[in-house]
Amino acid sequence: MNLEQIGLLRCPRCRGALEGAGAPLEGVSCSCCGKEYRIERRALRLAGSAGDYTESFGRQWNRYDVARPAEDAAVFRVKTGVSALALAGQRVLDAGCGGGRYARLAAESGAHVIGIDLSRAVDKAAELCAPYPQALIVQADLLNLPVAQGAFDLVYSIGVLHHTPAPRVAFAQIARCVKPGGRLSVWLYRKNTPPQEWINSALRHLAGRLPPRVLENLCAGLAVLGGVPVLNKTLNKIVNFSNHPDWTLRVCDNFDWYAPPFQSHHTVDELKSWFHEEGFADIEELAPEKSGSVYDWAHHHNLIIGGGVNVTGARR
Ligand SMILES: C[S@@+](CC[C@H](N)C(=O)[O-])C[C@H]1O[C@@H](n2cnc3c(N)ncnc32)[C@H](O)[C@@H]1O
């Protein structure tokens, strides 16, 4: 944990600057209101409480080991529009870092990365990033983002804002952290056709009433379906389940879909308009990682459940 990065953080209560205390660092305190914040299991805790709406994420990211370095590097390039290798020495904010697979990648490439997440997924992220002293993992709320304005060369948020109760507010919060000339890349769930949306809302409503252990077993059942050829490319256009080749990722993806209380779906025009409204230029839609004539057709007709809208832009 380094003090330079602590200098980019702000007190979530009064926006005062934070100062490190103790050697080795045991916590930080606000130079303005005096509030103290602890460092626990290598993550700085500025927010988060047991039982909040991100509980399921704490469970899934600590339970499933999903870091796959080669795949993570490819996904990162597609979803941010930037190769991690180009980030050496840059200030990077991972807004909603989950278990830290992309923060780890950025740090490994030499970026000075701050990974923020509201859930106890930060425990896993801090463990994954432990070998990289230039990575700082912080448990904090994107809806009250405790970081300095205009401080980052790159801010990215992969699959996060649609899980907050106020995605547009969270977008504005992360957008203001980008420095002039810096880049913001955001990936959100895509709005599907109305019948798909209705079926999904009904299924998620039912899933949300199940105890997590029961839901996990159902997600494992869906992961079995995800390995069945033909079915795993057709049936999942009606009922969503992952067809990732890796079993652990399939179960985790399924839980990630059905467990969280908030899940909103968006259009490309909507996300682009947010970039415009926050003063970004060079706004560009990023293409998905998969391609092929059938896939492209299904993507453009909004038929892929769990597909994304992915936009990047540069701050004026
Ligand atoms: C689907 S996960 C994505 C994690 C990571 N970006 C990845 O792709 O591996 C969404 C994450 O958003 C976090 N999240 C949801 N609401 C948040 C908020 N208000 N502030 C910070 N993180 C939040 C959750 O805790 C969760 O870890």
Coordinates of C-alpha atoms and ligand atoms in Angstrom, one line a residue:
M1 CA 0.0 0.0 0.0
N2 CA 1.6 3.3 -0.9
L3 CA 1.1 6.8 0.4
E4 CA 1.0 8.4 -3.1
Q5 CA -2.2 6.4 -3.9
I6 CA -3.7 7.2 -0.5
G7 CA -3.3 10.8 -1.6
L8 CA -5.8 10.2 -4.4
L9 CA -8.5 9.1 -2.0
R10 CA -10.9 11.4 -0.1
C11 CA -12.9 11.0 3.1
P12 CA -16.3 9.7 2.1
R13 CA -17.9 11.7 4.9
C14 CA -16.4 15.2 4.3
R15 CA -14.2 14.9 1.2
G16 CA -11.1 15.8 3.2
A17 CA -7.7 14.4 2.3
L18 CA -6.7 11.1 3.9
E19 CA -3.4 10.5 5.7
G20 CA -1.7 7.3 6.5
A21 CA -1.2 6.3 10.2
G22 CA 1.3 3.8 11.6
A23 CA 4.3 2.0 10.1
P24 CA 3.5 -0.4 8.5
L25 CA 0.3 1.4 7.6
E26 CA -2.5 0.3 9.9
G27 CA -5.2 2.7 8.8
V28 CA -5.9 6.2 7.5
S29 CA -7.5 9.2 9.0
C30 CA -9.2 12.3 7.5
S31 CA -7.1 15.4 7.9
C32 CA -10.3 17.5 8.0
C33 CA -12.9 15.7 10.1
G34 CA -10.6 13.2 11.9
K35 CA -12.6 10.1 11.0
E36 CA -10.4 7.0 11.0
Y37 CA -10.6 4.1 8.6
R38 CA -9.0 0.7 9.0
I39 CA -6.9 -1.4 6.8
E40 CA -8.0 -5.0 7.1
R41 CA -6.7 -8.0 5.2
R42 CA -4.7 -5.6 3.0
A43 CA -7.8 -3.6 1.8
L44 CA -8.6 -0.1 3.0
R45 CA -12.2 0.0 4.3
L46 CA -14.0 3.3 3.6
A47 CA -17.5 1.8 3.3
G48 CA -19.4 -1.5 3.3
S49 CA -21.5 -3.3 5.8
A50 CA -22.6 -6.9 6.2
G51 CA -26.0 -7.5 4.6
D52 CA -25.9 -4.7 2.2
Y53 CA -27.1 -5.2 -1.4
T54 CA -23.7 -6.4 -2.6
E55 CA -23.7 -9.5 -0.2
S56 CA -24.0 -12.0 -3.1
F57 CA -20.9 -10.5 -4.8
G58 CA -18.8 -11.0 -1.6
R59 CA -19.9 -14.6 -1.6
Q60 CA -19.2 -15.4 -5.2
W61 CA -15.9 -13.7 -5.7
N62 CA -14.4 -15.2 -2.5
R63 CA -15.8 -18.7 -3.3
Y64 CA -14.9 -19.1 -7.0
D65 CA -11.4 -18.6 -8.3
V66 CA -12.1 -17.0 -11.7
A67 CA -8.8 -15.3 -12.5
R68 CA -7.6 -16.7 -15.8
P69 CA -4.6 -14.5 -16.8
A70 CA -4.6 -15.1 -20.6
E71 CA -8.4 -14.8 -20.9
D72 CA -8.5 -11.8 -18.6
A73 CA -6.0 -10.0 -20.7
A74 CA -8.0 -10.6 -23.9
V75 CA -11.3 -9.5 -22.2
F76 CA -9.6 -6.4 -20.7
R77 CA -8.4 -5.3 -24.2
V78 CA -11.9 -5.8 -25.7
K79 CA -13.9 -4.2 -22.9
T80 CA -11.6 -1.2 -22.3
G81 CA -10.3 -0.7 -25.8
V82 CA -6.8 -0.6 -24.3
S83 CA -4.1 -3.3 -23.9
A84 CA -3.0 -3.8 -20.3
L85 CA 0.6 -3.7 -21.6
A86 CA 0.1 0.0 -22.5
L87 CA -0.6 0.9 -18.9
A88 CA 2.8 0.9 -17.3
G89 CA 3.2 4.0 -15.1
Q90 CA -0.4 5.2 -15.7
R91 CA -2.9 5.9 -13.0
V92 CA -5.8 3.6 -13.4
L93 CA -9.1 3.2 -11.5
D94 CA -11.0 -0.1 -11.6
A95 CA -14.5 0.9 -10.7
G96 CA -16.1 -2.2 -9.2
C97 CA -13.1 -4.5 -9.2
G98 CA -14.9 -7.5 -7.7
G99 CA -12.4 -10.3 -7.0
G100 CA -9.6 -8.2 -8.7
R101 CA -8.9 -10.2 -11.9
Y102 CA -8.5 -7.0 -14.0
A103 CA -6.9 -4.9 -11.3
R104 CA -4.3 -7.7 -10.9
L105 CA -3.7 -7.6 -14.7
A106 CA -3.3 -3.8 -14.7
A107 CA -0.9 -3.9 -11.8
E108 CA 1.1 -6.7 -13.3
S109 CA 1.5 -4.5 -16.4
G110 CA 3.0 -1.7 -14.2
A111 CA -0.1 0.5 -13.7
H112 CA -0.7 2.4 -10.5
V113 CA -4.1 0.9 -10.0
I114 CA -6.8 1.6 -7.4
G115 CA -9.5 -1.1 -7.3
I116 CA -12.8 -0.1 -5.6
D117 CA -15.6 -2.4 -4.7
L118 CA -18.4 -2.1 -2.1
S119 CA -18.6 -5.8 -1.3
R120 CA -16.2 -8.1 0.7
A121 CA -15.0 -9.2 -2.7
V122 CA -12.2 -6.8 -1.9
D123 CA -10.7 -9.5 0.4
K124 CA -10.1 -11.6 -2.7
A125 CA -9.0 -8.7 -4.8
A126 CA -6.4 -7.6 -2.2
E127 CA -5.1 -11.2 -2.0
L128 CA -4.8 -11.4 -5.8
C129 CA -3.0 -8.0 -5.9
A130 CA -0.8 -8.6 -2.9
P131 CA 2.4 -9.1 -5.0
Y132 CA 2.0 -5.7 -6.6
P133 CA 2.8 -2.8 -4.2
Q134 CA 1.5 -0.3 -6.8
A135 CA -2.1 -1.7 -6.4
L136 CA -4.4 -0.5 -3.8
I137 CA -7.7 -2.2 -3.1
V138 CA -10.4 -0.1 -1.3
Q139 CA -13.8 -1.1 -0.1
A140 CA -15.9 2.0 -1.0
D141 CA -19.2 3.0 -2.7
L142 CA -19.2 4.2 -6.3
L143 CA -22.3 6.2 -5.5
N144 CA -20.3 8.3 -3.0
L145 CA -16.9 7.8 -4.7
P146 CA -14.1 8.8 -2.3
V147 CA -11.4 9.7 -4.9
A148 CA -10.0 13.0 -6.2
Q149 CA -11.4 14.6 -9.3
G150 CA -9.5 14.3 -12.6
A151 CA -6.8 12.0 -11.1
F152 CA -6.8 9.0 -13.5
D153 CA -5.4 8.3 -17.0
L154 CA -7.8 5.4 -17.4
V155 CA -11.0 4.6 -15.5
Y156 CA -12.8 1.4 -16.5
S157 CA -15.9 -0.3 -15.1
I158 CA -16.7 -3.8 -16.3
G159 CA -20.1 -5.2 -15.5
V160 CA -20.7 -3.0 -12.5
L161 CA -22.9 0.0 -12.8
H162 CA -26.0 -2.0 -13.8
H163 CA -25.8 -3.7 -10.4
T164 CA -26.1 -0.4 -8.5
P165 CA -29.5 1.1 -7.6
A166 CA -28.5 4.3 -9.6
P167 CA -26.3 3.5 -12.6
R168 CA -26.5 7.0 -14.0
V169 CA -25.4 8.5 -10.7
A170 CA -22.5 6.0 -10.5
F171 CA -21.5 6.8 -14.0
A172 CA -21.2 10.6 -13.2
Q173 CA -19.1 9.7 -10.1
I174 CA -16.6 7.7 -12.1
A175 CA -16.6 10.1 -15.1
R176 CA -15.4 13.0 -12.9
C177 CA -12.3 11.0 -11.8
V178 CA -10.9 10.9 -15.4
K179 CA -8.2 13.6 -16.1
P180 CA -8.5 15.8 -19.2
G181 CA -7.3 13.7 -22.1
G182 CA -7.8 10.5 -20.1
R183 CA -10.1 7.7 -21.1
L184 CA -13.2 6.1 -19.6
S185 CA -14.5 2.6 -20.7
V186 CA -17.8 1.2 -19.5
W187 CA -19.4 -2.2 -20.1
L188 CA -23.1 -2.7 -19.2
Y189 CA -25.7 -5.4 -19.8
R190 CA -27.5 -4.9 -23.0
K191 CA -31.3 -4.5 -23.2
N192 CA -32.8 -7.7 -24.8
T193 CA -36.1 -8.1 -26.7
P194 CA -39.3 -7.5 -24.6
P195 CA -40.1 -11.3 -24.2
Q196 CA -36.6 -12.0 -23.1
E197 CA -36.7 -9.2 -20.6
W198 CA -40.1 -10.3 -19.2
I199 CA -38.9 -14.0 -18.7
N200 CA -35.7 -12.8 -17.2
S201 CA -37.4 -10.5 -14.7
A202 CA -39.7 -13.3 -13.6
L203 CA -36.9 -15.8 -13.2
R204 CA -34.7 -13.3 -11.3
H205 CA -37.6 -12.4 -9.1
L206 CA -38.0 -16.1 -8.1
A207 CA -34.3 -16.6 -7.8
G208 CA -34.0 -13.6 -5.4
R209 CA -36.3 -15.4 -2.9
L210 CA -34.1 -18.5 -2.6
P211 CA -31.4 -19.0 0.0
P212 CA -27.9 -18.5 -1.5
R213 CA -27.0 -22.2 -1.0
V214 CA -30.1 -23.4 -2.9
L215 CA -29.5 -20.9 -5.6
E216 CA -25.9 -22.0 -5.9
N217 CA -27.1 -25.6 -6.5
L218 CA -29.5 -24.4 -9.2
C219 CA -26.7 -22.4 -10.8
A220 CA -24.6 -25.6 -10.8
G221 CA -27.5 -27.4 -12.5
L222 CA -27.7 -24.6 -15.1
A223 CA -23.9 -25.0 -15.6
V224 CA -24.5 -28.6 -16.6
L225 CA -26.9 -27.4 -19.3
G226 CA -24.2 -24.9 -20.3
G227 CA -22.0 -27.8 -21.3
V228 CA -24.6 -29.5 -23.5
P229 CA -23.9 -28.8 -27.2
V230 CA -26.6 -27.1 -29.2
L231 CA -28.7 -26.5 -26.1
N232 CA -26.0 -24.2 -24.8
K233 CA -26.3 -21.9 -27.8
T234 CA -30.1 -22.0 -28.2
L235 CA -32.0 -22.5 -24.9
N236 CA -29.9 -19.7 -23.3
K237 CA -31.6 -17.2 -25.6
I238 CA -34.7 -17.8 -23.5
V239 CA -33.4 -18.7 -20.0
N240 CA -30.0 -17.2 -19.4
F241 CA -27.1 -19.6 -18.4
S242 CA -23.4 -19.4 -19.2
N243 CA -21.8 -21.6 -21.8
H244 CA -18.3 -20.7 -20.9
P245 CA -16.0 -23.8 -21.5
D246 CA -14.8 -23.7 -17.8
W247 CA -17.1 -25.2 -15.2
T248 CA -16.2 -22.9 -12.4
L249 CA -16.8 -19.8 -14.5
R250 CA -20.1 -21.2 -15.7
V251 CA -21.4 -21.7 -12.1
C252 CA -20.0 -18.3 -11.0
D253 CA -21.5 -16.5 -14.1
N254 CA -24.9 -18.1 -13.4
F255 CA -24.8 -17.0 -9.7
D256 CA -23.6 -13.6 -10.9
W257 CA -26.7 -13.4 -13.1
Y258 CA -29.4 -14.6 -10.7
A259 CA -28.3 -13.6 -7.2
P260 CA -27.8 -9.8 -7.3
P261 CA -30.8 -7.7 -6.3
F262 CA -30.1 -5.0 -8.9
Q263 CA -29.6 -5.7 -12.6
S264 CA -30.5 -3.1 -15.2
H265 CA -30.2 -3.4 -18.9
H266 CA -29.2 -0.6 -21.3
T267 CA -28.9 0.5 -24.9
V268 CA -25.8 1.8 -26.8
D269 CA -27.5 5.2 -27.4
E270 CA -28.3 5.5 -23.7
L271 CA -24.7 4.8 -22.6
K272 CA -23.3 7.1 -25.4
S273 CA -25.6 9.9 -24.2
W274 CA -24.2 9.6 -20.7
F275 CA -20.6 10.1 -22.1
H276 CA -21.9 13.2 -24.0
E277 CA -23.6 14.6 -21.0
E278 CA -20.4 14.2 -18.8
G279 CA -18.3 16.1 -21.4
F280 CA -16.5 13.3 -23.2
A281 CA -15.3 13.3 -26.9
D282 CA -14.2 10.5 -29.3
I283 CA -17.1 8.4 -28.0
E284 CA -17.0 5.0 -29.6
E285 CA -18.8 1.7 -29.3
L286 CA -16.5 -1.2 -28.7
A287 CA -17.2 -4.5 -30.5
P288 CA -17.8 -7.7 -28.4
E289 CA -15.1 -10.3 -28.0
K290 CA -17.0 -13.0 -30.0
S291 CA -17.8 -12.6 -33.6
G292 CA -19.1 -14.6 -36.6
S293 CA -22.1 -14.0 -38.8
V294 CA -24.7 -15.7 -36.6
Y295 CA -23.3 -14.2 -33.4
D296 CA -23.1 -10.7 -35.0
W297 CA -26.7 -11.0 -36.2
A298 CA -27.9 -12.1 -32.7
H299 CA -25.9 -9.3 -31.0
H300 CA -27.3 -6.6 -33.3
H301 CA -30.8 -7.9 -32.7
N302 CA -30.3 -7.8 -28.9
L303 CA -30.9 -11.5 -28.6
I304 CA -27.9 -12.4 -26.5
I305 CA -28.9 -12.4 -22.9
G306 CA -25.9 -11.2 -20.9
G307 CA -24.5 -9.5 -23.9
G308 CA -23.1 -6.0 -23.4
V309 CA -23.2 -2.4 -24.5
N310 CA -19.6 -1.2 -24.4
V311 CA -18.5 2.4 -24.9
T312 CA -15.3 4.3 -24.5
G313 CA -14.5 8.0 -24.7
A314 CA -11.9 10.6 -23.9
R315 CA -12.4 13.4 -21.4
R316 CA -12.2 16.9 -23.0
Ligands
LIG1 C1 -20.4 -8.5 -11.8 S1 -19.3 -7.9 -10.6 C2 -17.9 -7.3 -11.7 C3 -16.6 -7.4 -11.1 C4 -15.4 -7.1 -11.9 N1 -15.5 -5.8 -12.7 C5 -15.2 -8.2 -12.9 O1 -15.6 -8.1 -14.1 O2 -14.6 -9.2 -12.5 C6 -20.0 -6.3 -10.1 C7 -19.3 -5.7 -8.9 O3 -19.8 -4.4 -8.6 C8 -19.8 -4.2 -7.3 N2 -20.7 -3.1 -6.9 C9 -22.0 -3.1 -7.0 N3 -22.5 -1.9 -6.5 C10 -21.4 -1.2 -6.1 C11 -21.2 0.1 -5.6 N4 -22.2 0.9 -5.3 N5 -19.9 0.5 -5.3 C12 -18.9 -0.3 -5.6 N6 -19.0 -1.5 -6.1 C13 -20.2 -1.9 -6.4 C14 -20.1 -5.5 -6.7 O4 -19.8 -5.7 -5.3 C15 -19.4 -6.5 -7.6 O5 -18.2 -7.0 -7.1

